[in-house]
PDB file of C-alpha atoms in Angstrom:
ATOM      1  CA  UNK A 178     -44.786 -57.081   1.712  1.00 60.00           C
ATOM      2  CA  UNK A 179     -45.541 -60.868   2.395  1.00 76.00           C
ATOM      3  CA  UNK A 180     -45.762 -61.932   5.912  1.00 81.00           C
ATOM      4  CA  UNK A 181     -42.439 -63.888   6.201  1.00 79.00           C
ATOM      5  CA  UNK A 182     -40.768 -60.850   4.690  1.00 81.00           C
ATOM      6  CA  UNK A 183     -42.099 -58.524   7.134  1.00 85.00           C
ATOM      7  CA  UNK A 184     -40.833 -60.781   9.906  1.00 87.00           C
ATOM      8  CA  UNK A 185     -37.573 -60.964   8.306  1.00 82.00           C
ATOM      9  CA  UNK A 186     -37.176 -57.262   8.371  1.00 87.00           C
ATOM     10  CA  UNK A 187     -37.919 -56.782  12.075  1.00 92.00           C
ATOM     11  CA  UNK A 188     -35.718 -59.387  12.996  1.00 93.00           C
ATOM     12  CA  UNK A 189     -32.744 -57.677  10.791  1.00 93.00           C
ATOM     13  CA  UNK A 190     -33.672 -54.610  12.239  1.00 94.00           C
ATOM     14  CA  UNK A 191     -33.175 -55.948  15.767  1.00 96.00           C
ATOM     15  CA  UNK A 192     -29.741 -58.108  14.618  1.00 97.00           C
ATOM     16  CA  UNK A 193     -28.215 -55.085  13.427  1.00 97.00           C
ATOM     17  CA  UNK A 194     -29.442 -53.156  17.130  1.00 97.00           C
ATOM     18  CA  UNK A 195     -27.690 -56.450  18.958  1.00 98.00           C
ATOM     19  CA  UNK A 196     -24.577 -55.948  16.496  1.00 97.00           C
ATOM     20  CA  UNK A 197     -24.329 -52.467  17.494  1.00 97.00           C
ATOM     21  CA  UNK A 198     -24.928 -53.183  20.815  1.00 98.00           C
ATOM     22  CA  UNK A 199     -22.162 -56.166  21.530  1.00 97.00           C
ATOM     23  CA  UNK A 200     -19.828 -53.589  19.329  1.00 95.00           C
ATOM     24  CA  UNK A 201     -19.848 -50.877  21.628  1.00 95.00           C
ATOM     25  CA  UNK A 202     -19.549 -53.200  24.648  1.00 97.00           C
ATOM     26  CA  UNK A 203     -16.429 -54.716  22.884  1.00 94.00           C
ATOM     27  CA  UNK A 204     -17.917 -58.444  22.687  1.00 96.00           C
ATOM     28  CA  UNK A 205     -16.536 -58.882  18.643  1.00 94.00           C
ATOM     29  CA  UNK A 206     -17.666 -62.019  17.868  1.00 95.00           C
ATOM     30  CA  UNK A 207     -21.082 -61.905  19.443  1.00 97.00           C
ATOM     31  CA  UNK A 208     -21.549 -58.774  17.263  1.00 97.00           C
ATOM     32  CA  UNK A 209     -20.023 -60.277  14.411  1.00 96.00           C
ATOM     33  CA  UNK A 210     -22.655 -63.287  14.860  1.00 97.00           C
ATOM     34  CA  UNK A 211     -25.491 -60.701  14.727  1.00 97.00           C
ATOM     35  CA  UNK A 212     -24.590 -58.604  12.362  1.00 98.00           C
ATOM     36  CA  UNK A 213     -23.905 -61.916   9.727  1.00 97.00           C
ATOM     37  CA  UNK A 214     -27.773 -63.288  10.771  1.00 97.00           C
ATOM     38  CA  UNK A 215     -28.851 -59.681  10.302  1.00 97.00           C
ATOM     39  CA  UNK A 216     -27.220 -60.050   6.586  1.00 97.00           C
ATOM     40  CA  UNK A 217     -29.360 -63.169   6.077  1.00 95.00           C
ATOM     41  CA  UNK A 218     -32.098 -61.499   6.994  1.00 95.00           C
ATOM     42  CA  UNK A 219     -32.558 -58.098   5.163  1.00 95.00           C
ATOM     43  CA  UNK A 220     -31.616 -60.538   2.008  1.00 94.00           C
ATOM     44  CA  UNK A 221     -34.392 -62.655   3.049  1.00 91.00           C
ATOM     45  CA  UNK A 222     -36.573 -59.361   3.361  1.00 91.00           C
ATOM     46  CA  UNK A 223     -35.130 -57.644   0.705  1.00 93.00           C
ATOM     47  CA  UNK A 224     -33.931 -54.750   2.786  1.00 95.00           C
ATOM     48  CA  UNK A 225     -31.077 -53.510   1.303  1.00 96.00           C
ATOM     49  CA  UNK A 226     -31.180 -50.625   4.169  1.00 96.00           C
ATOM     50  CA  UNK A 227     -30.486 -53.160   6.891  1.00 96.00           C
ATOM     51  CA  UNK A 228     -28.186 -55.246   4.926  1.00 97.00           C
ATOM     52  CA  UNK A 229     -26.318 -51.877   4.293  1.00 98.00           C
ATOM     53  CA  UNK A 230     -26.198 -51.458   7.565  1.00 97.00           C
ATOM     54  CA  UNK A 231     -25.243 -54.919   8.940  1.00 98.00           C
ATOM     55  CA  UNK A 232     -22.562 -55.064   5.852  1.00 98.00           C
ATOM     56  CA  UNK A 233     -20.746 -51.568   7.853  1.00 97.00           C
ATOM     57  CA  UNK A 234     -21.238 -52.788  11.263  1.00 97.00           C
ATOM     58  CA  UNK A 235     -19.124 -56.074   9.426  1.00 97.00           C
ATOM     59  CA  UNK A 236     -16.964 -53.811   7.652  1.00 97.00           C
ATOM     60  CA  UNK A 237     -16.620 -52.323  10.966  1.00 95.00           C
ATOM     61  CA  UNK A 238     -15.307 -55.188  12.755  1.00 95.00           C
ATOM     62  CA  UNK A 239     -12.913 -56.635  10.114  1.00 93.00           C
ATOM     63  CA  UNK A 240     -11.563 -53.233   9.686  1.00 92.00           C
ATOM     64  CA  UNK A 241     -10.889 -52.105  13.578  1.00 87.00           C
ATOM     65  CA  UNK A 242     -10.962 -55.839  15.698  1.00 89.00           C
ATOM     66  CA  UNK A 243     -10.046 -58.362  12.983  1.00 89.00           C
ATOM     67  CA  UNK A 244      -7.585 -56.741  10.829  1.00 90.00           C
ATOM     68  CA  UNK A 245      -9.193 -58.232   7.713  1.00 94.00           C
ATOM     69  CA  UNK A 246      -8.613 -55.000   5.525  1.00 94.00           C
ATOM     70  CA  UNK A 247      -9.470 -56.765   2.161  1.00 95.00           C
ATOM     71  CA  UNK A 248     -12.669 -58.411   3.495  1.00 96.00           C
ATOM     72  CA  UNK A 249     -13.414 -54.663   5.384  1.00 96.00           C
ATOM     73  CA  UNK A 250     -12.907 -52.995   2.181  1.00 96.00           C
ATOM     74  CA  UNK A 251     -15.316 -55.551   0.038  1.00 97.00           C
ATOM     75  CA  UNK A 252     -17.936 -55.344   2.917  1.00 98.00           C
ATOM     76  CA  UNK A 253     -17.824 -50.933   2.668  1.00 98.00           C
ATOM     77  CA  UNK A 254     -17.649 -51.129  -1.133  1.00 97.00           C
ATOM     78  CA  UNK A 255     -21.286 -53.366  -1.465  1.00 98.00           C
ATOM     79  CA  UNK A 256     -22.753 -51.443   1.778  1.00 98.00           C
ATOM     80  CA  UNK A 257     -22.027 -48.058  -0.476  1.00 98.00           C
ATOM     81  CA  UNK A 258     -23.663 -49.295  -3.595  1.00 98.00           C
ATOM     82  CA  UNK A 259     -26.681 -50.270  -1.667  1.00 98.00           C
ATOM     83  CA  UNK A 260     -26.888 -47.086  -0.010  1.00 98.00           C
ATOM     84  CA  UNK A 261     -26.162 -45.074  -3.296  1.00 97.00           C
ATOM     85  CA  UNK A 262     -29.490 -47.365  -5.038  1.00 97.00           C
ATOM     86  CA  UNK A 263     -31.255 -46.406  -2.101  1.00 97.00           C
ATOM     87  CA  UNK A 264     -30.646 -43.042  -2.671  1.00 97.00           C
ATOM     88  CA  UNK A 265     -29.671 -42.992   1.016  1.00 97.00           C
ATOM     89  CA  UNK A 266     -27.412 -39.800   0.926  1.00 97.00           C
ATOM     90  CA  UNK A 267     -26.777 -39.840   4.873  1.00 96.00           C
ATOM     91  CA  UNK A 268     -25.918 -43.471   4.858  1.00 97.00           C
ATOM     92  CA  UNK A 269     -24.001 -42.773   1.639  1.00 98.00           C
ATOM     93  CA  UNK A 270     -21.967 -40.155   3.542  1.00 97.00           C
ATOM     94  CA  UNK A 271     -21.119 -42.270   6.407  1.00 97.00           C
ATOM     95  CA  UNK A 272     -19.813 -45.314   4.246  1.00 98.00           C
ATOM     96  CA  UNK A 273     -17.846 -42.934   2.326  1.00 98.00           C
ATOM     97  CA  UNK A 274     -16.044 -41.709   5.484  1.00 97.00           C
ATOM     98  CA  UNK A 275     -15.506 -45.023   6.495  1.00 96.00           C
ATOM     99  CA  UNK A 276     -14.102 -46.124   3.551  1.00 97.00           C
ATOM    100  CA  UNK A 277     -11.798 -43.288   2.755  1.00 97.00           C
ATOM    101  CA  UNK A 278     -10.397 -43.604   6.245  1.00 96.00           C
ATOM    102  CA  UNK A 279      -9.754 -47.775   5.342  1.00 96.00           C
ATOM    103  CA  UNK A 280      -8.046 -46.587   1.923  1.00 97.00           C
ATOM    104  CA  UNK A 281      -5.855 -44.016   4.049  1.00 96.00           C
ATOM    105  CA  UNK A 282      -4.693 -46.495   6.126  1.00 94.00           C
ATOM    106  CA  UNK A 283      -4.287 -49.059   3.106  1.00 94.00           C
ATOM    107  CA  UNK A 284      -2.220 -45.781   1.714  1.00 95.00           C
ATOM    108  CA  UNK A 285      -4.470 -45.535  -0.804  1.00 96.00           C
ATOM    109  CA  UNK A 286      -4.791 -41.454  -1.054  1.00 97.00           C
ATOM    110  CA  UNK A 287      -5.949 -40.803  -4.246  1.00 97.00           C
ATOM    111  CA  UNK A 288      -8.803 -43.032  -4.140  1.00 97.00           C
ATOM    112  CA  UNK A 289      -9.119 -41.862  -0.240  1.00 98.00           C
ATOM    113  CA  UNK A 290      -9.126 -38.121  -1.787  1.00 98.00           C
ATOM    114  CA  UNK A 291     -11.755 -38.903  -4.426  1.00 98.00           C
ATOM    115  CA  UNK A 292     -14.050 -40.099  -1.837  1.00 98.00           C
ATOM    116  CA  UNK A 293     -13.638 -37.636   0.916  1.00 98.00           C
ATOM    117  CA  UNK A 294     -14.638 -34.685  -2.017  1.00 98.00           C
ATOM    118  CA  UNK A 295     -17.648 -36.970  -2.884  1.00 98.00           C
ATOM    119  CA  UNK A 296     -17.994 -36.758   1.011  1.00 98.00           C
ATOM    120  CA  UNK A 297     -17.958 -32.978   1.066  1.00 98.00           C
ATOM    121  CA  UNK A 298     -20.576 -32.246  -1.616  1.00 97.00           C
ATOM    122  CA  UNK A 299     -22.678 -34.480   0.580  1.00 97.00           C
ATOM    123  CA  UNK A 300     -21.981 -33.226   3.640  1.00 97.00           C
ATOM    124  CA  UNK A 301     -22.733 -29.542   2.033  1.00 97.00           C
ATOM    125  CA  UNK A 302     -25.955 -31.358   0.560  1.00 96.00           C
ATOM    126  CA  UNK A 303     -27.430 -32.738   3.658  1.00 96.00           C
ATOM    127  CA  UNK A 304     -26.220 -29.392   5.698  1.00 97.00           C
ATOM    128  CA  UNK A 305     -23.990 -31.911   7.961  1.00 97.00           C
ATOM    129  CA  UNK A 306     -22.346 -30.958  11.212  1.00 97.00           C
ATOM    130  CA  UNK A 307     -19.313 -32.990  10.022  1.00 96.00           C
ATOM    131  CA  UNK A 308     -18.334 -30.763   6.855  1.00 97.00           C
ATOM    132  CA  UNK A 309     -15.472 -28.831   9.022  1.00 97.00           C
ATOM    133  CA  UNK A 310     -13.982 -32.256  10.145  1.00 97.00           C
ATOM    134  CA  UNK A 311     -14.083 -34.178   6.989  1.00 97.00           C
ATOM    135  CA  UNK A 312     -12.598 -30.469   5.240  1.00 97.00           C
ATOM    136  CA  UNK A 313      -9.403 -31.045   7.482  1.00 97.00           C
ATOM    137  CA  UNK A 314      -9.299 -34.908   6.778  1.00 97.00           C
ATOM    138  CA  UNK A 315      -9.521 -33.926   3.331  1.00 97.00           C
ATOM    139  CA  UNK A 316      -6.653 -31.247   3.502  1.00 97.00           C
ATOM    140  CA  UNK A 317      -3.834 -33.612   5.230  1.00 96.00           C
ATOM    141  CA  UNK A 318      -4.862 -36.423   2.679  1.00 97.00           C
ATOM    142  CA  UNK A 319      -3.746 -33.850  -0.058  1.00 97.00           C
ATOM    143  CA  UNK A 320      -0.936 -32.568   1.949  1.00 96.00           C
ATOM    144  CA  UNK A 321      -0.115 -36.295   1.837  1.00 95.00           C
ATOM    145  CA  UNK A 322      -0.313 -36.953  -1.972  1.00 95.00           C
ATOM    146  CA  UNK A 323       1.505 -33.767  -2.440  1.00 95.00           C
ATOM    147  CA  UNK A 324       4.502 -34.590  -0.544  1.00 94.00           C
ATOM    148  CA  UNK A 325       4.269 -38.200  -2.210  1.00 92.00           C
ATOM    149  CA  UNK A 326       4.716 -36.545  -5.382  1.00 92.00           C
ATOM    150  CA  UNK A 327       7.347 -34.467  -4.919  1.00 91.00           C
ATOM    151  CA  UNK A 328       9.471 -36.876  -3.595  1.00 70.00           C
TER     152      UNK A 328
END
């Protein structure tokens, strides 16, 4: 890795530690502002871990604070193909969640259901604490789609 790359990795690294940080403090557009330079620079190191990551902690924030569903749902669909490449099965598993819980709200269950099964075979995979949870979001998304169906 060439010297300017290296540098840009550390300094995505720490932009997507300030994102998180200003996140869970509630200060959305100072987060927002790190996560976006963070974006710049994983592409600039060719990280595609830390732009996966800064592209959910954006995701994130147009989703929850901004409203922005479309943009939120863009941002979680690129962040999950960069995990998948990556063969990043834990990152993988978080997008997914994210994203199915997005498409639930957008009342998109089918697609929601589809991803929450995906979910579960990696959540068995990886031996995650989360399986029971993301079982019972999976049930009332089908309980859902069932009673769409019938009527």
């Amino acid at each position: 890795m060439a010297d300017d790359e290296r540098k840009a990795n550390v300094e995505a690294a720490r932009l997507n530690e300030a994102g998180a940080a200003y996140y869970n403090r509630g200060e959305w557009p100072q987060s927002l502002e790190c996560y976006e330079a963070a974006l710049t620079s994983s592409r600039a190191a060719n990280d595609q871990g830390s732009e996966a990551t800064a592209l959910s902690g954006m995701a994130g924030l147009y989703f929850y604070r901004l409203g922005q569903r479309t943009r939120a749902l863009e941002l979680y669909r690129t962040a999950l193909a960069l995990r998948q490449a990556l063969g990043d099965r834990a990152g993988e598993a978080a997008v997914l969640f994210n994203l199915a819980g997005l498409l639930q709200v957008e009342s998109q269950y089918a697609e929601a259901r589809e991803l929450l099964e995906r979910l579960i075979e990696l959540d068995r995979e990886l031996d995650s604490p989360d399986l029971r949870s993301h079982k019972i979001v999976l049930g009332a998304v089908r309980r859902k789609l069932k009673r769409d169906s019938q009527g």
